[in-house]
Tab-separated table of C-alpha atoms (C1' of nucleotides) in Angstrom:
chain	number	residue	atom	x	y	z
A	1	UNK	CA	-72.369	-111.621	-55.487
A	2	UNK	CA	-75.215	-109.158	-55.310
A	3	UNK	CA	-78.153	-109.663	-53.431
A	4	UNK	CA	-81.286	-110.118	-55.774
A	5	UNK	CA	-84.047	-108.335	-54.662
A	6	UNK	CA	-87.737	-108.284	-55.397
A	7	UNK	CA	-89.177	-105.055	-57.219
A	8	UNK	CA	-90.085	-102.121	-55.250
A	9	UNK	CA	-93.688	-101.817	-54.474
A	10	UNK	CA	-94.024	-105.696	-54.894
A	11	UNK	CA	-94.628	-108.261	-51.998
A	12	UNK	CA	-93.109	-111.343	-51.215
A	13	UNK	CA	-95.672	-113.292	-48.789
A	14	UNK	CA	-94.365	-115.284	-46.230
A	15	UNK	CA	-96.732	-117.862	-44.732
A	16	UNK	CA	-97.801	-115.448	-42.151
A	17	UNK	CA	-98.683	-112.754	-44.511
A	18	UNK	CA	-100.236	-115.258	-46.874
A	19	UNK	CA	-102.614	-116.392	-44.194
A	20	UNK	CA	-103.310	-112.750	-43.565
A	21	UNK	CA	-104.122	-112.482	-47.132
A	22	UNK	CA	-106.018	-115.398	-47.344
A	23	UNK	CA	-108.233	-114.352	-44.539
A	24	UNK	CA	-108.935	-111.068	-45.952
A	25	UNK	CA	-109.809	-112.484	-49.242
A	26	UNK	CA	-111.817	-115.140	-47.728
A	27	UNK	CA	-114.090	-112.661	-45.744
A	28	UNK	CA	-114.614	-110.550	-49.026
A	29	UNK	CA	-115.609	-113.841	-51.081
A	30	UNK	CA	-118.042	-114.981	-48.241
A	31	UNK	CA	-119.973	-111.532	-47.726
A	32	UNK	CA	-120.039	-111.038	-51.449
A	33	UNK	CA	-121.602	-114.811	-51.138
A	34	UNK	CA	-124.259	-113.760	-48.710
A	35	UNK	CA	-125.022	-110.791	-50.870
A	36	UNK	CA	-125.670	-113.004	-53.836
A	37	UNK	CA	-122.781	-111.798	-56.166
A	38	UNK	CA	-121.211	-113.879	-58.781
A	39	UNK	CA	-117.549	-113.972	-59.235
A	40	UNK	CA	-115.992	-113.181	-62.261
A	41	UNK	CA	-112.241	-112.409	-63.712
A	42	UNK	CA	-110.480	-110.808	-66.689
A	43	UNK	CA	-106.774	-110.593	-67.982
A	44	UNK	CA	-104.073	-108.979	-65.917
A	45	UNK	CA	-102.825	-107.457	-69.118
A	46	UNK	CA	-104.776	-105.344	-71.267
A	47	UNK	CA	-104.499	-102.935	-74.253
A	48	UNK	CA	-103.386	-99.753	-73.032
A	49	UNK	CA	-106.639	-98.044	-74.789
A	50	UNK	CA	-108.713	-99.325	-72.413
A	51	UNK	CA	-107.505	-96.989	-69.862
A	52	UNK	CA	-106.282	-93.896	-71.672
A	53	UNK	CA	-109.995	-93.678	-73.345
A	54	UNK	CA	-111.574	-93.193	-70.267
A	55	UNK	CA	-108.735	-91.131	-68.211
A	56	UNK	CA	-106.777	-89.594	-70.871
A	57	UNK	CA	-102.998	-90.012	-71.967
A	58	UNK	CA	-101.893	-88.504	-68.879
A	59	UNK	CA	-102.578	-91.751	-66.785
A	60	UNK	CA	-99.790	-93.431	-68.885
A	61	UNK	CA	-97.334	-92.252	-66.288
A	62	UNK	CA	-99.122	-94.173	-63.515
A	63	UNK	CA	-99.321	-97.360	-65.584
A	64	UNK	CA	-97.169	-100.417	-65.856
A	65	UNK	CA	-97.334	-99.975	-69.726
A	66	UNK	CA	-95.157	-101.486	-72.612
A	67	UNK	CA	-95.078	-102.506	-76.084
A	68	UNK	CA	-95.308	-106.398	-76.562
A	69	UNK	CA	-93.183	-108.524	-78.865
A	70	UNK	CA	-96.447	-108.070	-81.334
A	71	UNK	CA	-96.023	-104.212	-81.231
A	72	UNK	CA	-99.229	-103.934	-79.264
A	73	UNK	CA	-99.319	-101.232	-76.705
A	74	UNK	CA	-100.344	-102.958	-73.438
A	75	UNK	CA	-100.657	-102.335	-69.732
A	76	UNK	CA	-100.969	-104.492	-66.314
A	77	UNK	CA	-104.655	-103.629	-65.379
A	78	UNK	CA	-104.589	-100.493	-62.898
A	79	UNK	CA	-108.115	-100.947	-61.959
A	80	UNK	CA	-111.009	-103.579	-62.991
A	81	UNK	CA	-113.774	-101.279	-63.791
A	82	UNK	CA	-113.028	-100.845	-67.521
A	83	UNK	CA	-112.719	-104.636	-67.887
A	84	UNK	CA	-115.712	-105.027	-66.261
A	85	UNK	CA	-117.391	-102.751	-68.474
A	86	UNK	CA	-116.099	-104.407	-71.615
A	87	UNK	CA	-117.292	-107.863	-70.278
A	88	UNK	CA	-120.795	-106.811	-69.378
A	89	UNK	CA	-120.991	-104.615	-72.388
A	90	UNK	CA	-120.252	-107.231	-74.681
A	91	UNK	CA	-123.047	-109.519	-73.386
A	92	UNK	CA	-125.526	-106.881	-71.890
A	93	UNK	CA	-128.554	-107.838	-74.143
A	94	UNK	CA	-128.151	-111.549	-72.631
A	95	UNK	CA	-127.608	-110.631	-69.015
A	96	UNK	CA	-130.218	-110.845	-66.391
A	97	UNK	CA	-130.490	-107.371	-65.052
A	98	UNK	CA	-129.669	-106.129	-62.388
A	99	UNK	CA	-125.952	-108.062	-63.011
A	100	UNK	CA	-124.354	-108.523	-59.590
A	101	UNK	CA	-120.821	-109.355	-59.903
A	102	UNK	CA	-117.665	-109.229	-57.911
A	103	UNK	CA	-114.092	-109.972	-58.381
A	104	UNK	CA	-110.841	-110.068	-56.182
A	105	UNK	CA	-108.193	-108.792	-58.801
A	106	UNK	CA	-104.457	-108.054	-58.092
A	107	UNK	CA	-103.847	-104.553	-59.496
A	108	UNK	CA	-100.669	-102.544	-60.393
A	109	UNK	CA	-99.880	-98.812	-60.713
A	110	UNK	CA	-96.301	-97.820	-61.637
A	111	UNK	CA	-95.748	-95.036	-58.840
A	112	UNK	CA	-93.567	-94.484	-55.929
A	113	UNK	CA	-94.243	-96.620	-52.981
A	114	UNK	CA	-95.446	-95.455	-49.833
A	115	UNK	CA	-97.574	-96.481	-46.519
A	116	UNK	CA	-100.759	-97.988	-47.652
A	117	UNK	CA	-99.897	-97.870	-51.478
A	118	UNK	CA	-97.773	-100.057	-53.281
A	119	UNK	CA	-97.197	-100.550	-57.057
A	120	UNK	CA	-99.542	-104.152	-56.661
A	121	UNK	CA	-102.344	-104.950	-54.445
A	122	UNK	CA	-105.211	-106.655	-54.221
A	123	UNK	CA	-108.663	-105.405	-54.583
A	124	UNK	CA	-112.146	-106.529	-54.088
A	125	UNK	CA	-114.448	-105.061	-56.919
A	126	UNK	CA	-118.241	-105.427	-56.329
A	127	UNK	CA	-120.668	-103.699	-58.853
A	128	UNK	CA	-124.290	-103.830	-59.653
A	129	UNK	CA	-125.163	-103.125	-63.549
A	130	UNK	CA	-128.615	-102.296	-64.952
A	131	UNK	CA	-130.427	-100.573	-61.770
A	132	UNK	CA	-131.122	-97.180	-61.505
A	133	UNK	CA	-132.819	-97.273	-58.024
A	134	UNK	CA	-131.166	-95.925	-55.179
A	135	UNK	CA	-131.993	-99.221	-53.345
A	136	UNK	CA	-128.752	-100.867	-55.357
A	137	UNK	CA	-126.648	-97.893	-53.694
A	138	UNK	CA	-127.804	-98.903	-50.442
A	139	UNK	CA	-127.336	-102.339	-51.252
A	140	UNK	CA	-123.781	-101.834	-52.342
A	141	UNK	CA	-122.697	-99.605	-49.305
A	142	UNK	CA	-124.270	-102.377	-47.210
A	143	UNK	CA	-122.102	-104.792	-48.564
A	144	UNK	CA	-119.139	-102.679	-47.957
A	145	UNK	CA	-119.937	-102.427	-44.267
A	146	UNK	CA	-120.957	-105.856	-43.688
A	147	UNK	CA	-117.317	-106.583	-44.862
A	148	UNK	CA	-116.035	-104.379	-42.313
A	149	UNK	CA	-118.373	-106.181	-39.776
A	150	UNK	CA	-117.361	-109.512	-40.971
A	151	UNK	CA	-113.592	-108.707	-40.321
A	152	UNK	CA	-114.162	-107.717	-36.628
A	153	UNK	CA	-114.476	-103.895	-36.995
A	154	UNK	CA	-117.293	-101.922	-35.717
A	155	UNK	CA	-119.080	-98.476	-36.108
A	156	UNK	CA	-116.400	-96.918	-33.645
A	157	UNK	CA	-113.437	-98.171	-35.725
A	158	UNK	CA	-114.854	-97.464	-39.218
A	159	UNK	CA	-116.849	-94.803	-40.839
A	160	UNK	CA	-118.344	-94.559	-44.129
A	161	UNK	CA	-118.669	-91.082	-45.602
A	162	UNK	CA	-121.183	-90.293	-48.277
A	163	UNK	CA	-121.632	-87.739	-50.763
A	164	UNK	CA	-123.585	-87.139	-53.877
A	165	UNK	CA	-122.202	-85.589	-56.991
A	166	UNK	CA	-125.497	-84.496	-58.117
A	167	UNK	CA	-126.266	-82.646	-54.870
A	168	UNK	CA	-122.723	-81.235	-54.902
A	169	UNK	CA	-123.071	-80.155	-58.410
A	170	UNK	CA	-126.602	-78.565	-57.951
A	171	UNK	CA	-125.395	-76.572	-54.963
A	172	UNK	CA	-122.198	-75.320	-56.640
A	173	UNK	CA	-124.562	-74.017	-59.730
A	174	UNK	CA	-126.436	-72.432	-57.264
A	175	UNK	CA	-123.846	-70.665	-55.587
A	176	UNK	CA	-122.433	-69.601	-59.085
A	177	UNK	CA	-120.142	-72.197	-60.311
A	178	UNK	CA	-120.068	-72.599	-64.250
A	179	UNK	CA	-120.959	-75.751	-65.765
A	180	UNK	CA	-117.333	-76.187	-67.452
A	181	UNK	CA	-115.655	-75.287	-63.971
A	182	UNK	CA	-117.389	-78.094	-62.134
A	183	UNK	CA	-114.604	-80.639	-62.507
A	184	UNK	CA	-111.669	-78.304	-61.467
A	185	UNK	CA	-113.419	-77.500	-58.256
A	186	UNK	CA	-114.246	-80.981	-57.546
A	187	UNK	CA	-110.345	-81.329	-58.061
A	188	UNK	CA	-110.109	-78.479	-55.269
A	189	UNK	CA	-112.967	-80.073	-52.912
A	190	UNK	CA	-110.866	-83.220	-52.867
A	191	UNK	CA	-107.749	-81.706	-51.325
A	192	UNK	CA	-109.898	-80.038	-48.751
A	193	UNK	CA	-108.016	-82.025	-45.699
A	194	UNK	CA	-104.734	-82.123	-47.123
A	195	UNK	CA	-104.148	-78.341	-48.011
A	196	UNK	CA	-104.467	-75.346	-46.112
A	197	UNK	CA	-107.719	-73.292	-46.752
A	198	UNK	CA	-105.716	-70.380	-47.868
A	199	UNK	CA	-104.191	-72.459	-50.692
A	200	UNK	CA	-107.807	-73.909	-51.825
A	201	UNK	CA	-109.128	-70.234	-51.710
A	202	UNK	CA	-106.236	-69.251	-53.932
A	203	UNK	CA	-106.870	-71.995	-56.550
A	204	UNK	CA	-110.457	-71.450	-56.705
A	205	UNK	CA	-109.896	-67.678	-57.377
A	206	UNK	CA	-107.591	-68.699	-60.106
A	207	UNK	CA	-110.731	-70.718	-61.717
A	208	UNK	CA	-112.137	-67.139	-61.954
A	209	UNK	CA	-114.597	-67.491	-58.994
A	210	UNK	CA	-116.343	-64.830	-57.082
A	211	UNK	CA	-115.758	-64.635	-53.516
A	212	UNK	CA	-118.970	-65.616	-52.455
A	213	UNK	CA	-119.020	-68.273	-54.737
A	214	UNK	CA	-115.968	-69.387	-53.036
A	215	UNK	CA	-117.569	-69.019	-49.698
A	216	UNK	CA	-120.672	-70.979	-50.643
A	217	UNK	CA	-118.362	-74.184	-52.077
A	218	UNK	CA	-116.571	-74.136	-48.555
A	219	UNK	CA	-119.995	-73.639	-46.657
A	220	UNK	CA	-121.359	-76.510	-48.725
A	221	UNK	CA	-118.421	-79.114	-48.140
A	222	UNK	CA	-118.826	-78.359	-44.409
A	223	UNK	CA	-122.026	-79.568	-44.053
A	224	UNK	CA	-122.496	-82.672	-42.259
A	225	UNK	CA	-125.585	-84.602	-41.862
A	226	UNK	CA	-128.942	-84.769	-44.000
A	227	UNK	CA	-130.731	-82.093	-41.417
A	228	UNK	CA	-127.612	-79.432	-41.973
A	229	UNK	CA	-128.048	-79.909	-45.729
A	230	UNK	CA	-131.852	-79.619	-45.758
A	231	UNK	CA	-131.918	-76.539	-43.563
A	232	UNK	CA	-129.340	-74.593	-45.823
A	233	UNK	CA	-130.127	-75.745	-49.258
A	234	UNK	CA	-133.421	-77.472	-48.989
A	235	UNK	CA	-135.279	-74.557	-50.563
A	236	UNK	CA	-133.047	-74.835	-53.992
A	237	UNK	CA	-135.433	-76.992	-56.273
A	238	UNK	CA	-132.525	-78.805	-57.960
A	239	UNK	CA	-130.695	-79.565	-54.756
A	240	UNK	CA	-133.995	-80.631	-52.789
A	241	UNK	CA	-134.472	-83.570	-55.314
A	242	UNK	CA	-130.874	-84.934	-54.411
A	243	UNK	CA	-131.762	-84.363	-50.699
A	244	UNK	CA	-135.104	-86.417	-51.120
A	245	UNK	CA	-133.006	-89.127	-52.655
A	246	UNK	CA	-130.241	-89.173	-50.031
A	247	UNK	CA	-132.906	-89.176	-47.512
A	248	UNK	CA	-134.472	-92.540	-49.134
A	249	UNK	CA	-130.900	-93.897	-49.476
A	250	UNK	CA	-130.308	-93.405	-45.616
A	251	UNK	CA	-133.610	-95.013	-44.819
A	252	UNK	CA	-132.601	-98.358	-46.857
A	253	UNK	CA	-129.431	-98.008	-44.991
A	254	UNK	CA	-131.245	-98.108	-41.949
A	255	UNK	CA	-133.405	-101.073	-42.775
A	256	UNK	CA	-130.186	-103.085	-43.869
A	257	UNK	CA	-128.754	-102.453	-40.608
A	258	UNK	CA	-125.774	-100.210	-41.254
A	259	UNK	CA	-126.807	-96.927	-40.568
A	260	UNK	CA	-124.942	-96.703	-37.694
A	261	UNK	CA	-121.549	-96.474	-39.725
A	262	UNK	CA	-122.905	-93.795	-42.067
A	263	UNK	CA	-122.079	-90.229	-42.212
A	264	UNK	CA	-123.432	-87.483	-44.674
A	265	UNK	CA	-119.910	-85.457	-45.701
A	266	UNK	CA	-119.810	-83.501	-49.040
A	267	UNK	CA	-116.372	-82.736	-48.928
A	268	UNK	CA	-116.130	-86.557	-50.527
A	269	UNK	CA	-115.901	-86.174	-54.049
A	270	UNK	CA	-113.747	-89.098	-55.185
A	271	UNK	CA	-110.513	-88.618	-57.483
A	272	UNK	CA	-112.043	-90.228	-60.568
A	273	UNK	CA	-114.043	-88.556	-63.318
A	274	UNK	CA	-116.641	-91.064	-63.970
A	275	UNK	CA	-118.726	-90.855	-60.765
A	276	UNK	CA	-122.005	-89.487	-61.603
A	277	UNK	CA	-124.330	-89.946	-58.311
A	278	UNK	CA	-124.049	-91.124	-54.941
A	279	UNK	CA	-120.252	-91.575	-54.014
A	280	UNK	CA	-118.769	-92.831	-50.542
A	281	UNK	CA	-114.959	-93.613	-49.090
A	282	UNK	CA	-114.712	-96.026	-46.097
A	283	UNK	CA	-112.102	-94.731	-43.423
A	284	UNK	CA	-110.712	-95.746	-40.526
A	285	UNK	CA	-112.578	-93.396	-37.742
A	286	UNK	CA	-109.523	-91.785	-36.646
A	287	UNK	CA	-108.316	-91.005	-40.278
A	288	UNK	CA	-104.797	-92.270	-39.508
A	289	UNK	CA	-104.538	-94.139	-42.691
A	290	UNK	CA	-105.723	-93.726	-46.402
A	291	UNK	CA	-109.205	-94.412	-47.373
A	292	UNK	CA	-109.978	-98.333	-47.077
A	293	UNK	CA	-112.848	-98.320	-49.713
A	294	UNK	CA	-114.316	-95.749	-52.398
A	295	UNK	CA	-116.855	-96.270	-54.736
A	296	UNK	CA	-120.066	-95.010	-56.203
A	297	UNK	CA	-122.430	-94.661	-59.148
A	298	UNK	CA	-120.903	-94.497	-62.548
A	299	UNK	CA	-123.894	-94.368	-65.025
A	300	UNK	CA	-122.058	-93.180	-68.103
A	301	UNK	CA	-119.176	-95.570	-68.010
A	302	UNK	CA	-120.384	-98.207	-70.007
A	303	UNK	CA	-121.849	-95.827	-72.840
A	304	UNK	CA	-117.950	-94.768	-73.207
A	305	UNK	CA	-116.184	-97.936	-72.959
A	306	UNK	CA	-118.935	-100.400	-74.660
A	307	UNK	CA	-121.336	-98.079	-76.326
A	308	UNK	CA	-124.068	-99.832	-74.107
A	309	UNK	CA	-126.475	-97.485	-72.330
A	310	UNK	CA	-126.703	-99.073	-68.703
A	311	UNK	CA	-126.483	-97.554	-65.442
A	312	UNK	CA	-123.873	-98.990	-62.738
A	313	UNK	CA	-122.417	-98.747	-59.284
A	314	UNK	CA	-119.574	-100.747	-57.542
A	315	UNK	CA	-116.784	-100.027	-55.286
A	316	UNK	CA	-113.254	-100.867	-54.801
A	317	UNK	CA	-111.697	-102.000	-51.577
A	318	UNK	CA	-107.833	-102.644	-51.345
A	319	UNK	CA	-105.975	-105.457	-49.151
A	320	UNK	CA	-103.091	-102.982	-47.923
A	321	UNK	CA	-104.876	-100.412	-46.045
A	322	UNK	CA	-107.525	-102.785	-44.656
A	323	UNK	CA	-104.887	-105.190	-43.485
A	324	UNK	CA	-102.948	-102.154	-41.781
A	325	UNK	CA	-106.073	-101.343	-39.935
A	326	UNK	CA	-106.801	-104.917	-38.983
A	327	UNK	CA	-103.433	-105.440	-37.524
A	328	UNK	CA	-103.488	-102.177	-35.556
A	329	UNK	CA	-106.706	-103.561	-33.896
A	330	UNK	CA	-105.269	-106.990	-33.438
A	331	UNK	CA	-108.008	-108.597	-35.857
A	332	UNK	CA	-105.823	-110.538	-37.964
A	333	UNK	CA	-105.974	-114.094	-37.508
A	334	UNK	CA	-103.156	-115.105	-34.926
A	335	UNK	CA	-99.985	-116.739	-36.564
A	336	UNK	CA	-98.989	-120.510	-36.079
A	337	UNK	CA	-99.787	-123.399	-37.913
A	338	UNK	CA	-101.896	-126.476	-37.488
A	339	UNK	CA	-101.406	-130.047	-38.130
A	340	UNK	CA	-103.282	-133.113	-37.300
A	341	UNK	CA	-100.556	-135.469	-36.492
A	342	UNK	CA	-96.761	-135.692	-36.157
A	343	UNK	CA	-95.234	-139.038	-36.369
A	344	UNK	CA	-92.233	-139.610	-34.056
A	345	UNK	CA	-90.098	-142.687	-34.056
A	346	UNK	CA	-87.116	-144.374	-32.078
A	347	UNK	CA	-84.553	-147.381	-33.357
A	348	UNK	CA	-83.952	-148.721	-36.405
A	349	UNK	CA	-87.165	-150.352	-37.242
A	350	UNK	CA	-89.409	-147.388	-36.120
A	351	UNK	CA	-88.502	-145.367	-39.514
A	352	UNK	CA	-90.167	-147.775	-41.734
A	353	UNK	CA	-93.525	-148.107	-39.195
A	354	UNK	CA	-93.604	-144.466	-39.279
A	355	UNK	CA	-93.565	-144.084	-42.790
A	356	UNK	CA	-96.212	-146.767	-43.106
A	357	UNK	CA	-98.525	-145.043	-40.371
A	358	UNK	CA	-97.989	-141.593	-42.014
A	359	UNK	CA	-99.222	-143.021	-45.286
A	360	UNK	CA	-102.183	-144.506	-43.787
A	361	UNK	CA	-103.328	-141.258	-41.693
A	362	UNK	CA	-102.607	-139.016	-44.771
A	363	UNK	CA	-104.966	-141.492	-47.079
A	364	UNK	CA	-107.499	-141.320	-44.372
A	365	UNK	CA	-107.464	-137.415	-44.858
A	366	UNK	CA	-105.416	-135.872	-42.168
A	367	UNK	CA	-102.453	-133.778	-42.339
A	368	UNK	CA	-99.363	-135.514	-41.167
A	369	UNK	CA	-95.634	-134.735	-41.080
A	370	UNK	CA	-93.061	-137.766	-39.658
A	371	UNK	CA	-89.824	-136.955	-38.613
A	372	UNK	CA	-87.013	-137.198	-40.890
A	373	UNK	CA	-83.907	-137.670	-38.488
A	374	UNK	CA	-83.169	-140.110	-35.853
A	375	UNK	CA	-83.017	-137.914	-32.817
A	376	UNK	CA	-83.891	-137.444	-29.204
A	377	UNK	CA	-87.651	-138.159	-28.531
A	378	UNK	CA	-87.823	-134.735	-26.510
A	379	UNK	CA	-86.635	-132.759	-29.664
A	380	UNK	CA	-89.324	-134.649	-31.850
A	381	UNK	CA	-91.943	-133.805	-29.533
A	382	UNK	CA	-90.640	-130.055	-29.624
A	383	UNK	CA	-90.885	-130.383	-33.263
A	384	UNK	CA	-94.466	-131.481	-32.973
A	385	UNK	CA	-95.372	-128.544	-30.759
A	386	UNK	CA	-93.901	-125.994	-32.916
A	387	UNK	CA	-95.603	-127.613	-35.849
A	388	UNK	CA	-99.019	-127.209	-34.220
A	389	UNK	CA	-99.705	-131.052	-34.229
A	390	UNK	CA	-102.845	-132.003	-32.396
A	391	UNK	CA	-101.383	-135.667	-31.645
A	392	UNK	CA	-98.011	-137.034	-32.033
A	393	UNK	CA	-97.932	-140.629	-32.790
A	394	UNK	CA	-95.076	-142.422	-30.981
A	395	UNK	CA	-93.214	-145.337	-32.579
A	396	UNK	CA	-90.559	-147.063	-30.482
A	397	UNK	CA	-89.262	-150.389	-30.116
A	398	UNK	CA	-91.931	-151.148	-27.479
A	399	UNK	CA	-94.711	-149.923	-29.982
A	400	UNK	CA	-93.219	-151.818	-32.937
A	401	UNK	CA	-93.176	-155.137	-30.689
A	402	UNK	CA	-96.797	-154.730	-29.731
A	403	UNK	CA	-97.813	-153.593	-33.058
A	404	UNK	CA	-99.687	-150.731	-31.173
A	405	UNK	CA	-99.050	-146.758	-31.759
A	406	UNK	CA	-98.574	-144.691	-28.758
A	407	UNK	CA	-100.699	-141.559	-29.208
A	408	UNK	CA	-100.037	-138.337	-27.238
A	409	UNK	CA	-102.691	-135.375	-27.030
A	410	UNK	CA	-100.399	-132.509	-27.389
A	411	UNK	CA	-102.778	-130.088	-25.664
A	412	UNK	CA	-103.616	-132.266	-22.508
A	413	UNK	CA	-100.428	-134.591	-22.517
A	414	UNK	CA	-102.576	-137.685	-22.046
A	415	UNK	CA	-101.523	-140.850	-23.794
A	416	UNK	CA	-103.074	-144.053	-25.031
A	417	UNK	CA	-102.094	-146.918	-27.171
A	418	UNK	CA	-103.840	-147.749	-30.513
A	419	UNK	CA	-103.435	-150.788	-32.374
A	420	UNK	CA	-101.693	-150.240	-35.939
A	421	UNK	CA	-104.372	-151.509	-38.178
A	422	UNK	CA	-106.889	-149.294	-36.298
A	423	UNK	CA	-104.724	-145.919	-36.087
A	424	UNK	CA	-105.628	-144.218	-39.250
A	425	UNK	CA	-109.465	-145.011	-38.719
A	426	UNK	CA	-109.458	-143.828	-35.282
A	427	UNK	CA	-107.555	-140.811	-35.511
A	428	UNK	CA	-109.593	-139.613	-38.530
A	429	UNK	CA	-112.953	-140.018	-36.589
A	430	UNK	CA	-111.088	-138.098	-33.863
A	431	UNK	CA	-109.778	-135.445	-35.681
A	432	UNK	CA	-111.368	-135.388	-39.136
A	433	UNK	CA	-113.558	-132.457	-40.200
A	434	UNK	CA	-117.039	-133.688	-39.400
B	1	G	C1'	-89.682	-86.061	-60.114
B	2	U	C1'	-89.162	-82.901	-54.953
B	3	G	C1'	-87.995	-82.968	-49.683
B	4	G	C1'	-87.025	-85.459	-44.604
B	5	G	C1'	-85.174	-89.882	-41.731
B	6	C	C1'	-82.614	-94.124	-41.697
B	7	G	C1'	-78.833	-98.281	-43.247
B	8	U	C1'	-74.938	-103.023	-37.434
B	9	A	C1'	-77.276	-111.177	-37.033
B	10	G	C1'	-83.156	-114.299	-39.743
B	11	C	C1'	-86.205	-109.835	-36.965
B	12	U	C1'	-86.110	-105.896	-33.103
B	13	C	C1'	-82.346	-102.983	-31.927
B	14	A	C1'	-77.727	-101.366	-28.344
B	15	G	C1'	-72.869	-99.940	-29.067
B	16	U	C1'	-70.279	-93.940	-24.585
B	17	C	C1'	-64.990	-89.033	-26.295
B	18	G	C1'	-62.869	-92.863	-32.740
B	19	G	C1'	-59.421	-97.375	-28.952
B	20	U	C1'	-57.645	-103.755	-29.060
B	21	U	C1'	-61.541	-110.319	-30.206
B	22	A	C1'	-68.879	-105.962	-32.556
B	23	G	C1'	-73.201	-106.933	-28.414
B	24	A	C1'	-78.445	-108.244	-26.199
B	25	G	C1'	-83.284	-110.054	-26.646
B	26	C	C1'	-86.334	-112.871	-29.866
B	27	G	C1'	-86.029	-116.853	-33.442
B	28	C	C1'	-83.329	-121.385	-35.228
B	29	C	C1'	-80.109	-125.650	-33.647
B	30	A	C1'	-78.186	-128.822	-29.494
B	31	G	C1'	-77.181	-130.181	-24.462
B	32	G	C1'	-79.138	-130.733	-19.296
B	33	U	C1'	-77.681	-139.733	-18.871
B	34	U	C1'	-81.328	-144.793	-21.435
B	35	G	C1'	-88.252	-142.914	-24.836
B	36	U	C1'	-91.703	-137.311	-23.729
B	37	G	C1'	-93.126	-130.918	-26.146
B	38	G	C1'	-94.612	-125.864	-23.530
B	39	C	C1'	-91.150	-123.240	-18.318
B	40	C	C1'	-85.960	-122.818	-17.005
B	41	C	C1'	-80.287	-123.310	-17.530
B	42	U	C1'	-76.028	-124.202	-20.661
B	43	G	C1'	-73.824	-124.115	-25.418
B	44	G	C1'	-73.985	-123.498	-30.842
B	45	A	C1'	-74.624	-121.724	-35.973
B	46	G	C1'	-75.477	-117.064	-37.862
B	47	G	C1'	-72.315	-110.322	-39.291
B	48	U	C1'	-67.875	-107.695	-45.681
B	49	C	C1'	-71.631	-102.821	-39.192
B	50	G	C1'	-75.434	-101.339	-47.150
B	51	C	C1'	-71.047	-100.102	-50.865
B	52	G	C1'	-66.735	-96.987	-52.253
B	53	G	C1'	-63.134	-93.353	-51.021
B	54	G	C1'	-60.923	-90.201	-47.740
B	55	U	C1'	-58.833	-88.484	-42.319
B	56	U	C1'	-56.254	-91.246	-38.559
B	57	C	C1'	-51.121	-94.934	-35.093
B	58	A	C1'	-56.618	-96.711	-35.037
B	59	A	C1'	-63.146	-95.993	-38.210
B	60	G	C1'	-69.336	-99.465	-36.731
B	61	U	C1'	-68.306	-94.390	-34.620
B	62	C	C1'	-65.989	-88.600	-38.306
B	63	C	C1'	-65.832	-86.640	-43.767
B	64	C	C1'	-67.262	-86.985	-48.787
B	65	G	C1'	-69.664	-89.789	-52.471
B	66	U	C1'	-72.852	-93.816	-54.248
B	67	C	C1'	-76.715	-97.099	-53.783
B	68	G	C1'	-80.809	-99.000	-50.674
B	69	C	C1'	-84.818	-98.252	-47.668
B	70	U	C1'	-88.652	-95.382	-45.583
B	71	C	C1'	-92.040	-91.486	-44.851
B	72	A	C1'	-94.220	-87.316	-46.628
B	73	C	C1'	-95.154	-84.215	-51.448
B	74	C	C1'	-97.155	-84.503	-56.453
B	75	C	C1'	-101.047	-88.015	-58.147
B	76	C	C1'	-104.643	-91.691	-57.017
B	77	A	C1'	-107.149	-97.825	-56.944
RNA sequence: GUGGGCGUAGCUCAGUCGGUUAGAGCGCCAGGUUGUGGCCCUGGAGGUCGCGGGUUCAAGUCCCGUCGCUCACCCCA
């Protein structure tokens, strides 16, 4: 018989792994709540066109895409933003602006799996729609960084790299890049860290750029911090405008208490074509992993998807890379289960009393497991220990005779007896949440 | 799609020059005298050595093929 495995790039979540995932999704939802975002969701399966319209047909090879029984071309969602754009677009006039929504969809992509990149993942999407002020950009990044903090990561472990497509565009135009060449240049800049400079220079040359233009591009992308940017390009009017906004942005981040995480880094452009303004990525400080999170402003996407003119910005944060980083830093919750009571029993009458005690304790809201088999008390207590029980309730011939249960505190070993008719109320008061 | 690495117990792995009944640790189950967990000791269950073929008196070990996993590239949430 052939062993039946799961599909490549799809995960089985054993309890310990699901605990880590739940922890992470819990942090996401908690911080989103603190920032006043509302949760929404959409269908996991969408018309293929929702994705091809924005990105062109070549994206199809990266999609889980097929024809359904009704002959429709459909795809498992690879990202949430188009669905969000459609949903918001459809009710745009009625929604109070700015819209602050978040979702934690499971997303799918058809591509070979590798470290930090599977065919399926969960991703927090947090978006603000209907606000042009750079305050919204700062609010968005602050939320992403507060999530880092809430998981226990600090500014020595995670960095936010911030760039601005308008500033980059202004600089690139200034050094001689033609309007229609901007996108391909972004594509080259995006590879800055992954490929040798000579290869990138060759690629830029192939785009028909002059040597001094190429030099200018490299110079710009090596700038770090607002001061360097100001010193080098502050004199260019179209650039200084963007610098002023970036300065405001950083000031807001200072006031929102997350400035220590943030670096200006013009080599960040983001892969997706729809970004229009400030963009950012979150990275582990050592840059050993992939980006933890990426996002920015996409003011024209709603026009494209929904025919609605509405500025927007948002980010996506996946569970895979972030989980790896948290594991590296020992920040995932410790494995192990917890249980309020384990009911142990001995003797012929013990079993029925154990069931009755269990039922009473469960009715009182406690989590309870009782022993299935008639076996030595030592092994029953060992089970209680393994199950993380806070109390063991022991029902043997003596206890049954006296109508009193023996209650053992599993952390201290202290024992006492409690009358059967008071057992549930007593333990519920002791162990219940409250 | 391209290239590298790796396939031995549930997990992490050892296995010498090819040699007889394939091992360890962890985990699991049980025992260590009558009803008391964590530590310790002992025992047990659990393996088609990924699969197929070849060489050989003899293959986990060498050769060929194949499948799978993995990392990287491409691309990118």
